[in-house]
mmCIF file of C-alpha atoms in Angstrom:
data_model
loop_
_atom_site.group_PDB
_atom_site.id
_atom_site.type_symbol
_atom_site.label_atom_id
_atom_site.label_comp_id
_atom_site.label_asym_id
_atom_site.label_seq_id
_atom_site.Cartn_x
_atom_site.Cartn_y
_atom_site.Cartn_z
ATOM 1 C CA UNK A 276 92.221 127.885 109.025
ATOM 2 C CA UNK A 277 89.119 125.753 109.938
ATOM 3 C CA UNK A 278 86.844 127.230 107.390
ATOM 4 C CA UNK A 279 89.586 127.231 104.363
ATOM 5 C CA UNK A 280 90.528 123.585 105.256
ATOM 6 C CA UNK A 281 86.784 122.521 104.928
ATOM 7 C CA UNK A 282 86.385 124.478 101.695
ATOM 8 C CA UNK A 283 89.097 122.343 100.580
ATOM 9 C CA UNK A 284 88.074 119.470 101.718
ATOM 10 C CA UNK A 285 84.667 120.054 99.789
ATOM 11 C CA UNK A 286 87.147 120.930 96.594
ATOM 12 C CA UNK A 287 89.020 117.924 96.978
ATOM 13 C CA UNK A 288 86.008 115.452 97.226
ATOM 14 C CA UNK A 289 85.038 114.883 93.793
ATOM 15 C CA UNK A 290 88.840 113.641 92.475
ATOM 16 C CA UNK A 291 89.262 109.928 93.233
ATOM 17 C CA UNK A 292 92.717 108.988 92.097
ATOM 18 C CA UNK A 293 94.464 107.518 94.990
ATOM 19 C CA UNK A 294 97.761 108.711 95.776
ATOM 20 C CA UNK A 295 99.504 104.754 96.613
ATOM 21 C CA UNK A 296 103.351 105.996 97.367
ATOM 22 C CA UNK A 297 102.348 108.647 100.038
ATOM 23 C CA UNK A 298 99.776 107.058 101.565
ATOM 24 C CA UNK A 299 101.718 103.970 101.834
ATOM 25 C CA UNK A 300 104.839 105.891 103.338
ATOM 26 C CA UNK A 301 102.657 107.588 105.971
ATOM 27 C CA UNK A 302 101.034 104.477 107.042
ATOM 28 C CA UNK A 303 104.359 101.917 106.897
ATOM 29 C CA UNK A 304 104.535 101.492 110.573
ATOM 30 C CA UNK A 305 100.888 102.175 111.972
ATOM 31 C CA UNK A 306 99.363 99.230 113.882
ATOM 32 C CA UNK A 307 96.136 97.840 114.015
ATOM 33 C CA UNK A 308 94.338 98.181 116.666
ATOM 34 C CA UNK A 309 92.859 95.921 119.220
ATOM 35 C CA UNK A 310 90.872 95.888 121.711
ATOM 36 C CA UNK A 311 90.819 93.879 124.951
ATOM 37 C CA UNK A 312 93.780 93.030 127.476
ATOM 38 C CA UNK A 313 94.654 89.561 125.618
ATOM 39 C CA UNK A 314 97.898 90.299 123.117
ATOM 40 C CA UNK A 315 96.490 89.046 119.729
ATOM 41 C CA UNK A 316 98.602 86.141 118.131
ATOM 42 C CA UNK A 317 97.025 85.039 114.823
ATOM 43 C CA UNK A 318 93.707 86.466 113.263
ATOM 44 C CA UNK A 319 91.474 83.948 110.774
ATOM 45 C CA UNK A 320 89.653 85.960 108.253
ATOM 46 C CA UNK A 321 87.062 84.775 105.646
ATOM 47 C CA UNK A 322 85.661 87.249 103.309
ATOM 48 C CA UNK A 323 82.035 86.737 101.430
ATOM 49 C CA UNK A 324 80.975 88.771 98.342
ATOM 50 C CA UNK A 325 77.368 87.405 98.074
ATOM 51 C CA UNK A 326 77.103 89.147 94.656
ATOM 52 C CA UNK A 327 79.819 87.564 92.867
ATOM 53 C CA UNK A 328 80.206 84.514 95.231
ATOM 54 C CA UNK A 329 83.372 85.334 95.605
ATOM 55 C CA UNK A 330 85.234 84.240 98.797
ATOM 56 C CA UNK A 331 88.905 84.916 100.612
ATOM 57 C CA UNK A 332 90.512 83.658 103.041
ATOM 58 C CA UNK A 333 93.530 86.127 105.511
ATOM 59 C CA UNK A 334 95.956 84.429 108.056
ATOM 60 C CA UNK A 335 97.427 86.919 109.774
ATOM 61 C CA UNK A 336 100.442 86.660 112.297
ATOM 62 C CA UNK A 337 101.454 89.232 115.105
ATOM 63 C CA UNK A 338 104.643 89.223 117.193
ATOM 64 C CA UNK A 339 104.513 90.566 121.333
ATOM 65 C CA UNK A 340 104.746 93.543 120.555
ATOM 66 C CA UNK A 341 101.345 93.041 118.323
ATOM 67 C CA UNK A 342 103.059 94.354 115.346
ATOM 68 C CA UNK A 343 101.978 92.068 111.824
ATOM 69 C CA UNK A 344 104.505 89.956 110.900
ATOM 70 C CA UNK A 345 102.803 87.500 108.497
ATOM 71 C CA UNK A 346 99.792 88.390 106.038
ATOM 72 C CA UNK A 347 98.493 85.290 103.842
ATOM 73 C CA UNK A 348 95.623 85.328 101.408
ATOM 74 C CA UNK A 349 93.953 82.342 100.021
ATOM 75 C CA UNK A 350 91.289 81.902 97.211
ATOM 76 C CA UNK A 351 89.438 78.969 97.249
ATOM 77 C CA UNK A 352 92.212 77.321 99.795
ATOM 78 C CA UNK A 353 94.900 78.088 97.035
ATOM 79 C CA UNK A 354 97.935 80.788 98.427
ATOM 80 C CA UNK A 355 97.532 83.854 96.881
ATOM 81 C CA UNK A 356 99.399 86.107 98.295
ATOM 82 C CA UNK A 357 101.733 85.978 101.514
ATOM 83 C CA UNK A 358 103.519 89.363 102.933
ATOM 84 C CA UNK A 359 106.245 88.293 105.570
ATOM 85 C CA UNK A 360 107.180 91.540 107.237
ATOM 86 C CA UNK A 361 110.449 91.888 109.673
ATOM 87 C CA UNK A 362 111.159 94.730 112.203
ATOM 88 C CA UNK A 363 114.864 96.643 112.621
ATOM 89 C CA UNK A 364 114.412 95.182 116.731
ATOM 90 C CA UNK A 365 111.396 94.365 119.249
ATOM 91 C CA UNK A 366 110.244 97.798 119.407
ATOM 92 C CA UNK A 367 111.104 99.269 115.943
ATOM 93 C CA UNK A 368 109.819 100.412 113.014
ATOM 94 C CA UNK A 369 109.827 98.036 110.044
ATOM 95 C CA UNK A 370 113.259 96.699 108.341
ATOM 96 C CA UNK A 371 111.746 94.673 105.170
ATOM 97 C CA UNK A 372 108.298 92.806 104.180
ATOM 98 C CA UNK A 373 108.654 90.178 101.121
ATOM 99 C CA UNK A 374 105.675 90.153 98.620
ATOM 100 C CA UNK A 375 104.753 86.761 97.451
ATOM 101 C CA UNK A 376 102.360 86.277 94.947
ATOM 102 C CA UNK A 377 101.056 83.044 93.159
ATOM 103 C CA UNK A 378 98.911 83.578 90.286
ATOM 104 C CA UNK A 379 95.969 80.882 89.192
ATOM 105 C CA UNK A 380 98.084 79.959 86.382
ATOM 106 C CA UNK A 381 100.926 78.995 88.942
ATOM 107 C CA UNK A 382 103.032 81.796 88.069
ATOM 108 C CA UNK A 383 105.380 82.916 90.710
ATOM 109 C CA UNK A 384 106.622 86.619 91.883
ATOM 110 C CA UNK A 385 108.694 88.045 94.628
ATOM 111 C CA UNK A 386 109.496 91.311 95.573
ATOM 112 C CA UNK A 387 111.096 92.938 98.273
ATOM 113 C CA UNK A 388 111.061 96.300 99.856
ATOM 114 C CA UNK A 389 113.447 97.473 102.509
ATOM 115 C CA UNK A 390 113.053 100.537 104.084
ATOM 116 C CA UNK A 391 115.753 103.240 105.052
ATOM 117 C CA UNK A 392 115.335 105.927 108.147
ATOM 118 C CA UNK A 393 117.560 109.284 108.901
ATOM 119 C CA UNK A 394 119.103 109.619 112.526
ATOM 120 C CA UNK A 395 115.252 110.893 113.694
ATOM 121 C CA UNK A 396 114.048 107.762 112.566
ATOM 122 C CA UNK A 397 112.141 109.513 110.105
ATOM 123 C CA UNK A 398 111.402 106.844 106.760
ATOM 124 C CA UNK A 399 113.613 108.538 104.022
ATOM 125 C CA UNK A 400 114.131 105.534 101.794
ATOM 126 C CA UNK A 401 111.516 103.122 100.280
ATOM 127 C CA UNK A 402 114.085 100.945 97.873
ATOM 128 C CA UNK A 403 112.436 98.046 96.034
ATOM 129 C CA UNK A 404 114.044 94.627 94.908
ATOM 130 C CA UNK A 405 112.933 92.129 92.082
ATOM 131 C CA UNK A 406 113.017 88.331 92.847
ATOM 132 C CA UNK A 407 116.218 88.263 91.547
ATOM 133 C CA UNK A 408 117.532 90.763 94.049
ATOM 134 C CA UNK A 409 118.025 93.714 91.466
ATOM 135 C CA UNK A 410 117.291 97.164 92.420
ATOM 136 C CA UNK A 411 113.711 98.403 90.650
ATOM 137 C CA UNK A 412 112.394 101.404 92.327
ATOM 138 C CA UNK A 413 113.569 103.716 94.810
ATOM 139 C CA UNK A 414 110.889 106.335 96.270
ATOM 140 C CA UNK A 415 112.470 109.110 98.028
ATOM 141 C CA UNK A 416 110.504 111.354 100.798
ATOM 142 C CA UNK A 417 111.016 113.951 102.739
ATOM 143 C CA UNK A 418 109.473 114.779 106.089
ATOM 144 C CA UNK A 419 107.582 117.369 108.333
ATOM 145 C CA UNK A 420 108.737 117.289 111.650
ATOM 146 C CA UNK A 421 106.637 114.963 113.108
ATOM 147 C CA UNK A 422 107.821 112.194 110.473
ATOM 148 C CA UNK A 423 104.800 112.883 107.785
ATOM 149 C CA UNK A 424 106.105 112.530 104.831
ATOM 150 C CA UNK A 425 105.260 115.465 102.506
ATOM 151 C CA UNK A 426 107.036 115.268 99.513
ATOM 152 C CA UNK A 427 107.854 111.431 97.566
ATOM 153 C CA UNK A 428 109.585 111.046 94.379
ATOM 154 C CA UNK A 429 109.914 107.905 92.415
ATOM 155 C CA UNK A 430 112.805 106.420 90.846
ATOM 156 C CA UNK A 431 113.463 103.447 88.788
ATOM 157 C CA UNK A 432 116.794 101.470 88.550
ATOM 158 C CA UNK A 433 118.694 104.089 86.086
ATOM 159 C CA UNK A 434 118.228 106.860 88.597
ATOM 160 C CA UNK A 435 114.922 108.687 86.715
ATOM 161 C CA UNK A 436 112.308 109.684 87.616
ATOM 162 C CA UNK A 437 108.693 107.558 87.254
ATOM 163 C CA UNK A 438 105.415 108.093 88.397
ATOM 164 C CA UNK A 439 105.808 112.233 88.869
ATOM 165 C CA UNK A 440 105.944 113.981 92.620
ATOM 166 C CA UNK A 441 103.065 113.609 95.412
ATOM 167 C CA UNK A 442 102.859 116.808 97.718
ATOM 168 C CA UNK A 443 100.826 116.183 100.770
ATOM 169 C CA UNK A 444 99.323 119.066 103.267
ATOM 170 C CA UNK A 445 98.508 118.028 106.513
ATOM 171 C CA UNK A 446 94.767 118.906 108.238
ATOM 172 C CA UNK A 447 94.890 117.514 111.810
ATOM 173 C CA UNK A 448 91.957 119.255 113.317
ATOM 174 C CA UNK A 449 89.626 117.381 110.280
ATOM 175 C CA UNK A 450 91.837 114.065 110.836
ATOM 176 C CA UNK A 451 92.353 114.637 106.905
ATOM 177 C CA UNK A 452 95.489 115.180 104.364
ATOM 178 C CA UNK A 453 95.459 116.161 101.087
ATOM 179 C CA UNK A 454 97.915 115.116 98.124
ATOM 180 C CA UNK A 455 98.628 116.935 95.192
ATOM 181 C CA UNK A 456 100.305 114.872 92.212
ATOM 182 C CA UNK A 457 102.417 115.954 89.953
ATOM 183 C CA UNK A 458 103.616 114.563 86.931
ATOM 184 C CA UNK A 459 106.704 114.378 85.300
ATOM 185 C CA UNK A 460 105.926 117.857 83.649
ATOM 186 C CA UNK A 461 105.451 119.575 86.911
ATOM 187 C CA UNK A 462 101.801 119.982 86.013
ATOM 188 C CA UNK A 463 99.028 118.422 88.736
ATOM 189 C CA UNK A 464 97.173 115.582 87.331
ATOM 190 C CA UNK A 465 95.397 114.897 90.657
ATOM 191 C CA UNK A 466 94.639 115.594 93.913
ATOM 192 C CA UNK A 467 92.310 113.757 96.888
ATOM 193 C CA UNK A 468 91.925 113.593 100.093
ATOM 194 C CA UNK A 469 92.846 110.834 103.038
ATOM 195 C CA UNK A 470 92.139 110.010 106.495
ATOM 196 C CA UNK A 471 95.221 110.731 108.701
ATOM 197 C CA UNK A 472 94.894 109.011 111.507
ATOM 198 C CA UNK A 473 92.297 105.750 111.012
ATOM 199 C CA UNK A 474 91.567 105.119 114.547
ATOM 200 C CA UNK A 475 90.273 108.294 114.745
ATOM 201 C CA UNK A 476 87.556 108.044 111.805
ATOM 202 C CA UNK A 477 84.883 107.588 114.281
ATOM 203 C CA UNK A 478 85.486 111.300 115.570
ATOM 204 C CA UNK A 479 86.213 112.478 112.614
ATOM 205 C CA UNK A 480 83.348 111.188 110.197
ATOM 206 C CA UNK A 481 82.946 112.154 106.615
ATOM 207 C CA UNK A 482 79.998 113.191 105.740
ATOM 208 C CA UNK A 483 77.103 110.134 105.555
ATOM 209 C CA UNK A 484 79.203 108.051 108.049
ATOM 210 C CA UNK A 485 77.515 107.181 111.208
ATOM 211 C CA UNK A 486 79.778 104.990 114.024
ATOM 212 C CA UNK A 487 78.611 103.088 116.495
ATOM 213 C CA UNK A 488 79.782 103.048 120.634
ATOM 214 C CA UNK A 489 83.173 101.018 119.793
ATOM 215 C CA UNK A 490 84.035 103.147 117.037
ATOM 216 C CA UNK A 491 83.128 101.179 113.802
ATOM 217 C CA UNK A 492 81.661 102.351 110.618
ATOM 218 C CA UNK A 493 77.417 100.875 110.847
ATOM 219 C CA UNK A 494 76.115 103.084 108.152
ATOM 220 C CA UNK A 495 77.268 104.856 104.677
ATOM 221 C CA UNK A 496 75.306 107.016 103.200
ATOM 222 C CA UNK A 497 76.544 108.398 99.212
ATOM 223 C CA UNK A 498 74.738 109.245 96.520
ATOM 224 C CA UNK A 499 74.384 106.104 95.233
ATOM 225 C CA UNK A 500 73.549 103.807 97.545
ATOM 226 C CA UNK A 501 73.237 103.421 101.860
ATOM 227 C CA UNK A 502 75.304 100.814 103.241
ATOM 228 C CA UNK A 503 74.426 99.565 106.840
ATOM 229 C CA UNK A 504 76.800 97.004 108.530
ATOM 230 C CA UNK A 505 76.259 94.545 111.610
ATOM 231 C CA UNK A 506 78.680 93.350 114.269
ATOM 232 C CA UNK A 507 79.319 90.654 116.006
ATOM 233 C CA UNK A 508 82.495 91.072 119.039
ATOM 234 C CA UNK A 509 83.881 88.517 121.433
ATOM 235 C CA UNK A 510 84.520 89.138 124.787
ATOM 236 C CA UNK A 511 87.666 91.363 124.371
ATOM 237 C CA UNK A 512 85.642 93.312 122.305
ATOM 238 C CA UNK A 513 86.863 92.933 119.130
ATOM 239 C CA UNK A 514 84.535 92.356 116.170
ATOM 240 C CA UNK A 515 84.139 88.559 114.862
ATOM 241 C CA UNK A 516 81.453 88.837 112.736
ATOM 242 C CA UNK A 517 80.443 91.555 110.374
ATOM 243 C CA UNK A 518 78.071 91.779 107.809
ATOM 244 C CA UNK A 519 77.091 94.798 104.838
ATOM 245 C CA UNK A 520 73.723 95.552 103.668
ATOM 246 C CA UNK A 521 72.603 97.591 100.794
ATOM 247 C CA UNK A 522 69.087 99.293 102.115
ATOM 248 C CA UNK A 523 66.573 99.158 98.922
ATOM 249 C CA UNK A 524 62.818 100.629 99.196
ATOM 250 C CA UNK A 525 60.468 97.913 98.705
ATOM 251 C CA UNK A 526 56.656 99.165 98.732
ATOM 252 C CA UNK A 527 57.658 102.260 100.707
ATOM 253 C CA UNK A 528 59.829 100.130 103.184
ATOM 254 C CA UNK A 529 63.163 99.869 104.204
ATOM 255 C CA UNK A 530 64.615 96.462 102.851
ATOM 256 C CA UNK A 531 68.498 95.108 103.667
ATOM 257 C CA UNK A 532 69.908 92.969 101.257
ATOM 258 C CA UNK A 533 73.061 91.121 102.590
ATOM 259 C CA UNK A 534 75.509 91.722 99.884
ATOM 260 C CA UNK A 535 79.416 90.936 102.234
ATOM 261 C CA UNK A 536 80.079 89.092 104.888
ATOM 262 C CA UNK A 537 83.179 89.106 107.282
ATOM 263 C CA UNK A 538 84.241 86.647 109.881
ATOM 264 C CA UNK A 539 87.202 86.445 111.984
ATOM 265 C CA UNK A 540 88.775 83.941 114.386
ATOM 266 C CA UNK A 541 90.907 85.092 116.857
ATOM 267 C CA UNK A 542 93.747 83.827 118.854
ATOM 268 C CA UNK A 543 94.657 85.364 122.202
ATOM 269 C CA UNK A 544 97.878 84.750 123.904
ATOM 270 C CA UNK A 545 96.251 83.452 127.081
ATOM 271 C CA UNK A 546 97.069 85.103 130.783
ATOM 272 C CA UNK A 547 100.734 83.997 132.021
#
C-alpha cells in the first residue's frame, strides 16, 4: 500500500485543478488551531503584498468553544466580505454561515448555505440559498465511515446535475487524499491531491517543505522559486508576525527579498 500510494501521489502532482465541493465538505467543521492556555476571542489580521501593494485587512470572531463565528475582510478599510457562521448547539457541528459580499462598485450579494447531517452526524446535505431565500444548489455526499466524504454530486434548483461527480480516496499514512472529477459525461477531467489533516503538515511534508519546532511552514522549495518565511509568536505561542521571502542569487550569494507580510493581533479571554 505504502509504495502504490506514493507512486500515486507522484502521478497526481502535476494536475492542479482544485477540487472546491469536496474539499470544502471535508473541512466544514475543522477548527483552527491555537496554541497557548488563553481561549482566543477575536484575531486582527493585516495582510501585505509588497509586489502589488496590495493590503487586507481579517476580523475574525470565536465563540468558547473557539469555534469561528464571524470572518470580515476589509480592503483599504472598506467591508469586503463578512461570513457569519452559526452552530446546531455549543458543541456542534455547523448549522448555517451567511456570505456577504460588497463589491467596489457598491454592489451587494448574500448567500446562504445550511448544512444537513444523517443520524451519525455525518454532513449529507450542503443546500445553498440566494439573497432572496430561493433554493440554488444542493451538493449531495456520501460518506466513509469515519464521516469523509467520498463521493459529492451537485445539483442546481431544477434537480440536475452541475459541475459533474468528485470521487475522493483516502491516504492516511501520507496525511494525503486524492480526488478524481468527473464530469457530466462520466469521463475524468481531473484529478489532484490534498492534505487531509492540516495540523499535521509539519509531519507530513511535501516534498521542498521544511517546518520549524512549532510546526509552521519556514521554507518552500519548487521549481520555480524558494520561499523562506519568518515568525514572530507571543507568549501563548501563537505567531503574530510573519513575513515571506523570495531567496534570489546575487553575485553568488543568497539574497531575501521581502515580497508578504502578515500580522496578527490577538485577543485572549483573560484567566477567570
Amino acid at each position: 500500500m505504502k509504495s502504490r500510494s506514493t507512486f500515486l501521489l507522484l502521478l497526481l502532482s502535476a494536475f492542479s485543478i482544485k477540487a472546491q465541493n469536496l474539499s470544502k465538505a471535508l473541512h466544514l467543521n475543522q477548527q483552527e488551531h491555537f496554541r497557548g492556555a488563553l481561549p482566543v476571542m477575536e484575531i486582527q489580521e493585516t495582510y501585505q503584498n509588497l509586489q502589488s501593494k496590495k493590503q487586507t485587512r481579517t476580523r475574525s470572531l470565536y465563540d468558547a468553544e473557539q469555534k469561528i463565528i464571524l470572518k470580515a475582510v476589509y480592503e483599504n478599510d472598506q467591508l469586503r466580505a463578512k461570513d457569519t457562521i452559526t452552530y446546531q448547539n455549543a458543541v456542534g457541528v455547523k448549522k448555517a454561515t451567511i456570505f456577504e459580499t460588497w463589491a467596489a462598485d457598491g454592489t451587494y450579494d448574500r448567500r446562504t448555505e445550511n448544512y444537513v447531517y444523517d443520524t451519525r452526524g455525518f454532513l449529507v446535505r450542503i443546500r445553498e440559498f440566494s439573497k432572496d431565500g430561493y433554493l440554488r444548489f444542493e451538493t449531495r455526499i456520501k460518506n466513509v465511515g469515519r464521516g469523509q466524504p467520498y463521493v459529492i454530486d451537485k445539483f442546481d434548483d431544477d434537480d440536475n446535475m452541475t459541475g459533474g461527480t468528485e470521487e475522493a480516496e483516502y491516504l492516511p499514512e501520507l496525511n494525503r487524499y486524492v480526488v478524481k472529477k468527473m464530469n457530466v459525461l462520466g469521463k475524468e477531467s481531473s484529478r489532484d491531491t490534498f492534505v487531509l489533516d492540516p495540523q499535521q503538515r509539519a509531519a507530513f511534508p511535501a516534498k521542498g517543505e521544511t517546518y520549524n519546532e512549532k510546526g509552521d511552514l519556514i521554507k518552500s522549495i519548487t521549481p520555480k522559486a524558494v520561499t523562506i518565511y519568518d515568525y514572530r509568536y507571543d507568549e501563548q505561542g501563537n505567531w503574530i508576525e510573519k513575513k515571506g521571502f523570495l531567496v534570489e542569487m546575487e553575485k553568488g550569494k543568497e539574497k531575501k527579498v521581502l515580497l508578504e507580510k502578515w500580522e496578527r493581533k490577538i485577543s485572549y479571554k483573560p484567566k477567570s
